Amino acid sequence: MHEWWRLRCYPSRRSMQLPPSFKLPSTDRRVSLHSSSKPRHQDGGGNGGTIAMTIQQRSYKLKSLAFCLAMLAFMGMCQMIAFHRFGGLDGDDVNGISMPAKKAIANPPKAARSVVASSQHPSDRGDHDDDRWWWQLDEYKDPASVTFTRWNGTEAYGWCGLENTRNYGKAENNNNTDTGFYFVKTYKTGSSTGVGVHLHISHSIARRHFAKSRAFSCAHDDFLHLFSTKRKHLKRNKAKSFVWTIVRNPQRRALSAFHYYIVGAMNHTNATTEDLLQYLHQSKNYQTTHLMNDSREIQVKNGVVRSRSIIPSKYFQSKQDLANLIHTKVLGEYNFVAVLERWEESVVALQLLLDLEDEDVMVNSAKASGGWSWDWNRGESCFQIPQTPKVLPSSVTKYLETTFWKDNADFLLHEAAMKSLDNTIELLGRDVFEKKLQQHREMKAFIQQQCSDVKFPCSSDGVFQPKLTRCYFRDMGCGYPCVIAAARRMRRVQEQQEMK
């Protein structure tokens, strides 16, 4: 099929080349293309005589030209539909990379700039274009935000649904329950560390108030990517459950996801700038789509949504309507939404909302740029996590500062989540919160000092060593025995100092 298309639409300039299967009917009728009857100079091909073409050949050539023009028009129309309805191109998908978005960037700047600059406030950049930075304006992020409140169930820790820890990660776990502690794990938002916090809270509460055994926890099985895309948390009993998640700056998340999944996990080390541009285009609206209240399952591959967008186009025609969508369909569906860029503040707010101890939210980070990660594609092996370049190609920087934010609800979601965190801190009490935050930082520094030699599934030189680790699940919550011991040691020291 491919060869037939090439021959039909791109024939040789010297002569009309036909597919081998195409045969012209025999005929002797010839029409001269020149008025003169004298033979033209031969070109050495051995054909000689007047250059002539059969009527059938001429007709076939005209029909082929018309067919090619029609096909080009049809493909152009399909591409326009793909951009407007699906938010991207539907090209050949090889290793998660689709057709390059060459036309996505126009007039790139002459010099490369740091992508960090694109996340600054317009007042810091001298840019006062309200439409360019509209999601940072109070008139939109304020109505999109919420205020998260303390757990007010009929019984203390009523959101804790006990389960056996041996069921972690199993599809059959908790299929028939609508209560428990839920974590919606999105891609490249610090969610593996978030799961570590989630499981550490679950074990601590279960041990302290219920089961008195490490074999049980409060965690619901919805802490893996697979289960969050199935949206099981939307069917929960809100009076007997607690659900939380994490959001991240859309630019940083997309860049991190590209280097982690495409360059690192899939070993696509020859990825080009055009591949990155196409990936960024496909990453638009990812977090909003993953987190919003919609009964339809979504398909996520390599950190981007592969199924059709579930955000109606009408919400991008009105900023107020989009703010209302973020408020009611996203943030309003969760008991708490953490912000990765404000991680310490987020976990302290979570601690106060759930009436937890300081050590309940202390864990070691699961992954770090430049370190090693468990390779789920190849099984018992590791791959090195590529570092995101601090300075990007000028075309990528231009795209992030222009096209990427257009019709991208993730920017408003991120701003509204930060505003919601501020609202929650004010509700909890600024003085109380600041005191807890200082205690958190002191304990964190002490634990990092005491637990500097924690073993992870992947060693510092990339050796797979799961048998040497003490983790709650895979690479999540690793070194928790050391964290618990260090926190108790620090608490004893604090108590002795208070007694003096």
GROMACS .gro file of N, CA, C and O in nm, residues 264-346:
model
  332
  264GLY      N    1   1.436   0.779   3.010
  264GLY     CA    2   1.488   0.686   3.109
  264GLY      C    3   1.430   0.547   3.099
  264GLY      O    4   1.498   0.452   3.062
  265ALA      N    5   1.301   0.532   3.130
  265ALA     CA    6   1.240   0.400   3.137
  265ALA      C    7   1.239   0.329   3.002
  265ALA      O    8   1.261   0.208   2.994
  266MET      N    9   1.212   0.404   2.894
  266MET     CA   10   1.205   0.342   2.763
  266MET      C   11   1.338   0.349   2.687
  266MET      O   12   1.346   0.303   2.573
  267ASN      N   13   1.438   0.410   2.750
  267ASN     CA   14   1.572   0.417   2.694
  267ASN      C   15   1.573   0.483   2.556
  267ASN      O   16   1.649   0.446   2.467
  268HIS      N   17   1.487   0.583   2.540
  268HIS     CA   18   1.480   0.655   2.412
  268HIS      C   19   1.581   0.770   2.418
  268HIS      O   20   1.545   0.887   2.418
  269THR      N   21   1.708   0.734   2.427
  269THR     CA   22   1.813   0.834   2.447
  269THR      C   23   1.833   0.924   2.326
  269THR      O   24   1.896   1.030   2.338
  270ASN      N   25   1.783   0.884   2.209
  270ASN     CA   26   1.797   0.966   2.090
  270ASN      C   27   1.674   1.052   2.065
  270ASN      O   28   1.651   1.099   1.953
  271ALA      N   29   1.594   1.074   2.169
  271ALA     CA   30   1.476   1.158   2.155
  271ALA      C   31   1.516   1.299   2.113
  271ALA      O   32   1.614   1.355   2.164
  272THR      N   33   1.441   1.356   2.021
  272THR     CA   34   1.474   1.487   1.966
  272THR      C   35   1.392   1.597   2.032
  272THR      O   36   1.299   1.570   2.110
  273THR      N   37   1.425   1.719   1.998
  273THR     CA   38   1.348   1.833   2.046
  273THR      C   39   1.204   1.825   1.998
  273THR      O   40   1.110   1.860   2.071
  274GLU      N   41   1.185   1.777   1.876
  274GLU     CA   42   1.049   1.763   1.823
  274GLU      C   43   0.970   1.659   1.901
  274GLU      O   44   0.850   1.672   1.921
  275ASP      N   45   1.036   1.552   1.945
  275ASP     CA   46   0.969   1.452   2.029
  275ASP      C   47   0.922   1.516   2.160
  275ASP      O   48   0.812   1.490   2.208
  276LEU      N   49   1.008   1.598   2.220
  276LEU     CA   50   0.973   1.666   2.344
  276LEU      C   51   0.857   1.762   2.323
  276LEU      O   52   0.764   1.768   2.405
  277LEU      N   53   0.857   1.835   2.211
  277LEU     CA   54   0.747   1.927   2.183
  277LEU      C   55   0.615   1.853   2.168
  277LEU      O   56   0.511   1.897   2.220
  278GLN      N   57   0.619   1.739   2.101
  278GLN     CA   58   0.497   1.661   2.083
  278GLN      C   59   0.449   1.607   2.218
  278GLN      O   60   0.329   1.606   2.247
  279TYR      N   61   0.540   1.562   2.302
  279TYR     CA   62   0.503   1.510   2.434
  279TYR      C   63   0.441   1.621   2.519
  279TYR      O   64   0.341   1.598   2.588
  280LEU      N   65   0.498   1.739   2.515
  280LEU     CA   66   0.442   1.851   2.590
  280LEU      C   67   0.301   1.882   2.543
  280LEU      O   68   0.211   1.911   2.624
  281HIS      N   69   0.279   1.876   2.413
  281HIS     CA   70   0.145   1.902   2.359
  281HIS      C   71   0.045   1.798   2.410
  281HIS      O   72  -0.068   1.832   2.446
  282GLN      N   73   0.086   1.673   2.417
  282GLN     CA   74  -0.003   1.568   2.465
  282GLN      C   75  -0.025   1.574   2.616
  282GLN      O   76  -0.121   1.515   2.667
  283SER      N   77   0.062   1.646   2.687
  283SER     CA   78   0.052   1.654   2.833
  283SER      C   79  -0.048   1.759   2.881
  283SER      O   80  -0.077   1.766   3.001
  284LYS      N   81  -0.100   1.839   2.793
  284LYS     CA   82  -0.193   1.944   2.833
  284LYS      C   83  -0.319   1.884   2.895
  284LYS      O   84  -0.372   1.785   2.846
  285ASN      N   85  -0.362   1.942   3.006
  285ASN     CA   86  -0.484   1.903   3.079
  285ASN      C   87  -0.474   1.765   3.145
  285ASN      O   88  -0.577   1.711   3.187
  286TYR      N   89  -0.352   1.709   3.155
  286TYR     CA   90  -0.341   1.575   3.213
  286TYR      C   91  -0.394   1.570   3.357
  286TYR      O   92  -0.474   1.483   3.391
  287GLN      N   93  -0.345   1.659   3.444
  287GLN     CA   94  -0.381   1.649   3.585
  287GLN      C   95  -0.531   1.673   3.607
  287GLN      O   96  -0.594   1.603   3.687
  288THR      N   97  -0.586   1.770   3.537
  288THR     CA   98  -0.730   1.797   3.550
  288THR      C   99  -0.811   1.676   3.504
  288THR      O  100  -0.908   1.637   3.569
  289THR      N  101  -0.773   1.617   3.392
  289THR     CA  102  -0.843   1.500   3.341
  289THR      C  103  -0.836   1.382   3.436
  289THR      O  104  -0.934   1.312   3.460
  290HIS      N  105  -0.718   1.360   3.495
  290HIS     CA  106  -0.699   1.246   3.584
  290HIS      C  107  -0.775   1.263   3.716
  290HIS      O  108  -0.827   1.166   3.771
  291LEU      N  109  -0.786   1.384   3.764
  291LEU     CA  110  -0.841   1.407   3.898
  291LEU      C  111  -0.988   1.444   3.901
  291LEU      O  112  -1.051   1.434   4.006
  292MET      N  113  -1.044   1.486   3.789
  292MET     CA  114  -1.182   1.536   3.793
  292MET      C  115  -1.283   1.424   3.811
  292MET      O  116  -1.257   1.308   3.781
  293ASN      N  117  -1.398   1.462   3.861
  293ASN     CA  118  -1.507   1.366   3.887
  293ASN      C  119  -1.576   1.331   3.756
  293ASN      O  120  -1.655   1.408   3.703
  294ASP      N  121  -1.543   1.215   3.705
  294ASP     CA  122  -1.604   1.165   3.583
  294ASP      C  123  -1.602   1.013   3.591
  294ASP      O  124  -1.498   0.953   3.622
  295SER      N  125  -1.713   0.949   3.564
  295SER     CA  126  -1.725   0.804   3.582
  295SER      C  127  -1.646   0.724   3.479
  295SER      O  128  -1.617   0.607   3.500
  296ARG      N  129  -1.608   0.787   3.369
  296ARG     CA  130  -1.537   0.714   3.264
  296ARG      C  131  -1.392   0.688   3.303
  296ARG      O  132  -1.324   0.775   3.356
  297GLU      N  133  -1.345   0.567   3.277
  297GLU     CA  134  -1.206   0.535   3.301
  297GLU      C  135  -1.119   0.608   3.198
  297GLU      O  136  -1.163   0.640   3.089
  298ILE      N  137  -0.996   0.637   3.237
  298ILE     CA  138  -0.903   0.700   3.145
  298ILE      C  139  -0.786   0.607   3.120
  298ILE      O  140  -0.753   0.521   3.202
  299GLN      N  141  -0.723   0.623   3.006
  299GLN     CA  142  -0.607   0.544   2.968
  299GLN      C  143  -0.485   0.635   2.971
  299GLN      O  144  -0.480   0.734   2.898
  300VAL      N  145  -0.390   0.603   3.056
  300VAL     CA  146  -0.268   0.683   3.069
  300VAL      C  147  -0.149   0.596   3.032
  300VAL      O  148  -0.136   0.484   3.080
  301LYS      N  149  -0.065   0.648   2.946
  301LYS     CA  150   0.056   0.577   2.905
  301LYS      C  151   0.173   0.674   2.908
  301LYS      O  152   0.169   0.781   2.848
  302ASN      N  153   0.278   0.635   2.980
  302ASN     CA  154   0.399   0.717   2.988
  302ASN      C  155   0.371   0.859   3.035
  302ASN      O  156   0.432   0.955   2.988
  303GLY      N  157   0.274   0.872   3.125
  303GLY     CA  158   0.250   1.001   3.187
  303GLY      C  159   0.159   1.095   3.112
  303GLY      O  160   0.144   1.212   3.151
  304VAL      N  161   0.096   1.051   3.003
  304VAL     CA  162   0.000   1.133   2.931
  304VAL      C  163  -0.128   1.054   2.907
  304VAL      O  164  -0.125   0.931   2.898
  305VAL      N  165  -0.239   1.124   2.897
  305VAL     CA  166  -0.367   1.059   2.874
  305VAL      C  167  -0.377   1.019   2.728
  305VAL      O  168  -0.361   1.102   2.638
  306ARG      N  169  -0.402   0.890   2.703
  306ARG     CA  170  -0.414   0.840   2.566
  306ARG      C  171  -0.559   0.832   2.520
  306ARG      O  172  -0.586   0.821   2.402
  307SER      N  173  -0.653   0.835   2.614
  307SER     CA  174  -0.793   0.832   2.575
  307SER      C  175  -0.841   0.972   2.545
  307SER      O  176  -0.774   1.072   2.573
  308ARG      N  177  -0.960   0.982   2.491
  308ARG     CA  178  -1.016   1.110   2.452
  308ARG      C  179  -1.037   1.199   2.574
  308ARG      O  180  -1.076   1.153   2.680
  309SER      N  181  -1.008   1.328   2.559
  309SER     CA  182  -1.023   1.422   2.670
  309SER      C  183  -1.167   1.425   2.717
  309SER      O  184  -1.261   1.422   2.637
  310ILE      N  185  -1.187   1.430   2.850
  310ILE     CA  186  -1.321   1.431   2.906
  310ILE      C  187  -1.362   1.572   2.947
  310ILE      O  188  -1.469   1.591   3.005
  311ILE      N  189  -1.278   1.671   2.920
  311ILE     CA  190  -1.312   1.809   2.953
  311ILE      C  191  -1.387   1.871   2.837
  311ILE      O  192  -1.331   1.887   2.728
  312PRO      N  193  -1.514   1.903   2.852
  312PRO     CA  194  -1.590   1.962   2.743
  312PRO      C  195  -1.526   2.092   2.694
  312PRO      O  196  -1.475   2.172   2.774
  313SER      N  197  -1.528   2.116   2.564
  313SER     CA  198  -1.463   2.234   2.506
  313SER      C  199  -1.526   2.364   2.552
  313SER      O  200  -1.460   2.468   2.550
  314LYS      N  201  -1.650   2.359   2.598
  314LYS     CA  202  -1.718   2.483   2.639
  314LYS      C  203  -1.648   2.548   2.758
  314LYS      O  204  -1.658   2.670   2.776
  315TYR      N  205  -1.579   2.469   2.840
  315TYR     CA  206  -1.513   2.525   2.958
  315TYR      C  207  -1.393   2.610   2.922
  315TYR      O  208  -1.346   2.690   3.003
  316PHE      N  209  -1.340   2.594   2.801
  316PHE     CA  210  -1.228   2.676   2.758
  316PHE      C  211  -1.274   2.803   2.689
  316PHE      O  212  -1.191   2.886   2.650
  317GLN      N  213  -1.403   2.819   2.674
  317GLN     CA  214  -1.457   2.940   2.615
  317GLN      C  215  -1.491   3.045   2.720
  317GLN      O  216  -1.516   3.160   2.687
  318SER      N  217  -1.495   3.004   2.847
  318SER     CA  218  -1.527   3.095   2.957
  318SER      C  219  -1.436   3.063   3.075
  318SER      O  220  -1.437   2.952   3.127
  319LYS      N  221  -1.356   3.161   3.117
  319LYS     CA  222  -1.265   3.139   3.230
  319LYS      C  223  -1.342   3.116   3.359
  319LYS      O  224  -1.299   3.039   3.445
  320GLN      N  225  -1.457   3.182   3.374
  320GLN     CA  226  -1.538   3.162   3.493
  320GLN      C  227  -1.594   3.020   3.499
  320GLN      O  228  -1.599   2.958   3.606
  321ASP      N  229  -1.637   2.968   3.385
  321ASP     CA  230  -1.687   2.830   3.381
  321ASP      C  231  -1.576   2.730   3.413
  321ASP      O  232  -1.600   2.630   3.482
  322LEU      N  233  -1.454   2.757   3.365
  322LEU     CA  234  -1.343   2.667   3.395
  322LEU      C  235  -1.309   2.672   3.544
  322LEU      O  236  -1.279   2.569   3.606
  323ALA      N  237  -1.315   2.791   3.603
  323ALA     CA  238  -1.292   2.804   3.747
  323ALA      C  239  -1.396   2.726   3.826
  323ALA      O  240  -1.364   2.660   3.926
  324ASN      N  241  -1.520   2.731   3.781
  324ASN     CA  242  -1.626   2.656   3.847
  324ASN      C  243  -1.605   2.505   3.833
  324ASN      O  244  -1.631   2.428   3.927
  325LEU      N  245  -1.554   2.462   3.717
  325LEU     CA  246  -1.523   2.320   3.696
  325LEU      C  247  -1.415   2.273   3.793
  325LEU      O  248  -1.428   2.166   3.855
  326ILE      N  249  -1.308   2.350   3.807
  326ILE     CA  250  -1.200   2.315   3.899
  326ILE      C  251  -1.253   2.308   4.042
  326ILE      O  252  -1.217   2.219   4.119
  327HIS      N  253  -1.339   2.401   4.079
  327HIS     CA  254  -1.391   2.408   4.215
  327HIS      C  255  -1.482   2.290   4.248
  327HIS      O  256  -1.468   2.227   4.354
  328THR      N  257  -1.575   2.259   4.158
  328THR     CA  258  -1.677   2.158   4.188
  328THR      C  259  -1.636   2.018   4.148
  328THR      O  260  -1.661   1.921   4.222
  329LYS      N  261  -1.572   2.002   4.033
  329LYS     CA  262  -1.545   1.869   3.979
  329LYS      C  263  -1.407   1.814   4.014
  329LYS      O  264  -1.381   1.696   3.996
  330VAL      N  265  -1.319   1.901   4.063
  330VAL     CA  266  -1.183   1.854   4.094
  330VAL      C  267  -1.154   1.874   4.243
  330VAL      O  268  -1.165   1.781   4.322
  331LEU      N  269  -1.119   1.995   4.282
  331LEU     CA  270  -1.079   2.020   4.421
  331LEU      C  271  -1.190   1.987   4.519
  331LEU      O  272  -1.164   1.937   4.629
  332GLY      N  273  -1.314   2.013   4.482
  332GLY     CA  274  -1.426   1.987   4.571
  332GLY      C  275  -1.453   1.841   4.597
  332GLY      O  276  -1.530   1.807   4.688
  333GLU      N  277  -1.390   1.751   4.520
  333GLU     CA  278  -1.411   1.607   4.536
  333GLU      C  279  -1.311   1.543   4.633
  333GLU      O  280  -1.321   1.424   4.661
  334TYR      N  281  -1.216   1.621   4.684
  334TYR     CA  282  -1.109   1.565   4.767
  334TYR      C  283  -1.113   1.625   4.907
  334TYR      O  284  -1.150   1.741   4.927
  335ASN      N  285  -1.070   1.544   5.003
  335ASN     CA  286  -1.057   1.593   5.140
  335ASN      C  287  -0.932   1.677   5.158
  335ASN      O  288  -0.924   1.760   5.249
  336PHE      N  289  -0.834   1.655   5.071
  336PHE     CA  290  -0.713   1.736   5.075
  336PHE      C  291  -0.637   1.718   4.944
  336PHE      O  292  -0.633   1.608   4.888
  337VAL      N  293  -0.576   1.828   4.896
  337VAL     CA  294  -0.490   1.825   4.777
  337VAL      C  295  -0.359   1.892   4.814
  337VAL      O  296  -0.355   2.012   4.846
  338ALA      N  297  -0.251   1.814   4.812
  338ALA     CA  298  -0.118   1.867   4.842
  338ALA      C  299  -0.059   1.932   4.717
  338ALA      O  300  -0.099   1.902   4.604
  339VAL      N  301   0.038   2.020   4.738
  339VAL     CA  302   0.109   2.086   4.628
  339VAL      C  303   0.257   2.048   4.640
  339VAL      O  304   0.319   2.072   4.744
  340LEU      N  305   0.311   1.987   4.537
  340LEU     CA  306   0.447   1.935   4.544
  340LEU      C  307   0.548   2.046   4.573
  340LEU      O  308   0.643   2.025   4.650
  341GLU      N  309   0.530   2.163   4.511
  341GLU     CA  310   0.624   2.272   4.532
  341GLU      C  311   0.619   2.327   4.675
  341GLU      O  312   0.709   2.400   4.716
  342ARG      N  313   0.516   2.291   4.749
  342ARG     CA  314   0.504   2.332   4.889
  342ARG      C  315   0.480   2.207   4.975
  342ARG      O  316   0.384   2.198   5.050
  343TRP      N  317   0.571   2.111   4.960
  343TRP     CA  318   0.551   1.979   5.017
  343TRP      C  319   0.548   1.981   5.169
  343TRP      O  320   0.462   1.919   5.231
  344GLU      N  321   0.641   2.050   5.232
  344GLU     CA  322   0.645   2.052   5.377
  344GLU      C  323   0.518   2.114   5.435
  344GLU      O  324   0.459   2.061   5.531
  345GLU      N  325   0.473   2.224   5.378
  345GLU     CA  326   0.349   2.286   5.424
  345GLU      C  327   0.230   2.192   5.403
  345GLU      O  328   0.140   2.185   5.487
  346SER      N  329   0.233   2.120   5.292
  346SER     CA  330   0.121   2.031   5.259
  346SER      C  331   0.108   1.918   5.360
  346SER      O  332  -0.002   1.888   5.408
   0.00000   0.00000   0.00000
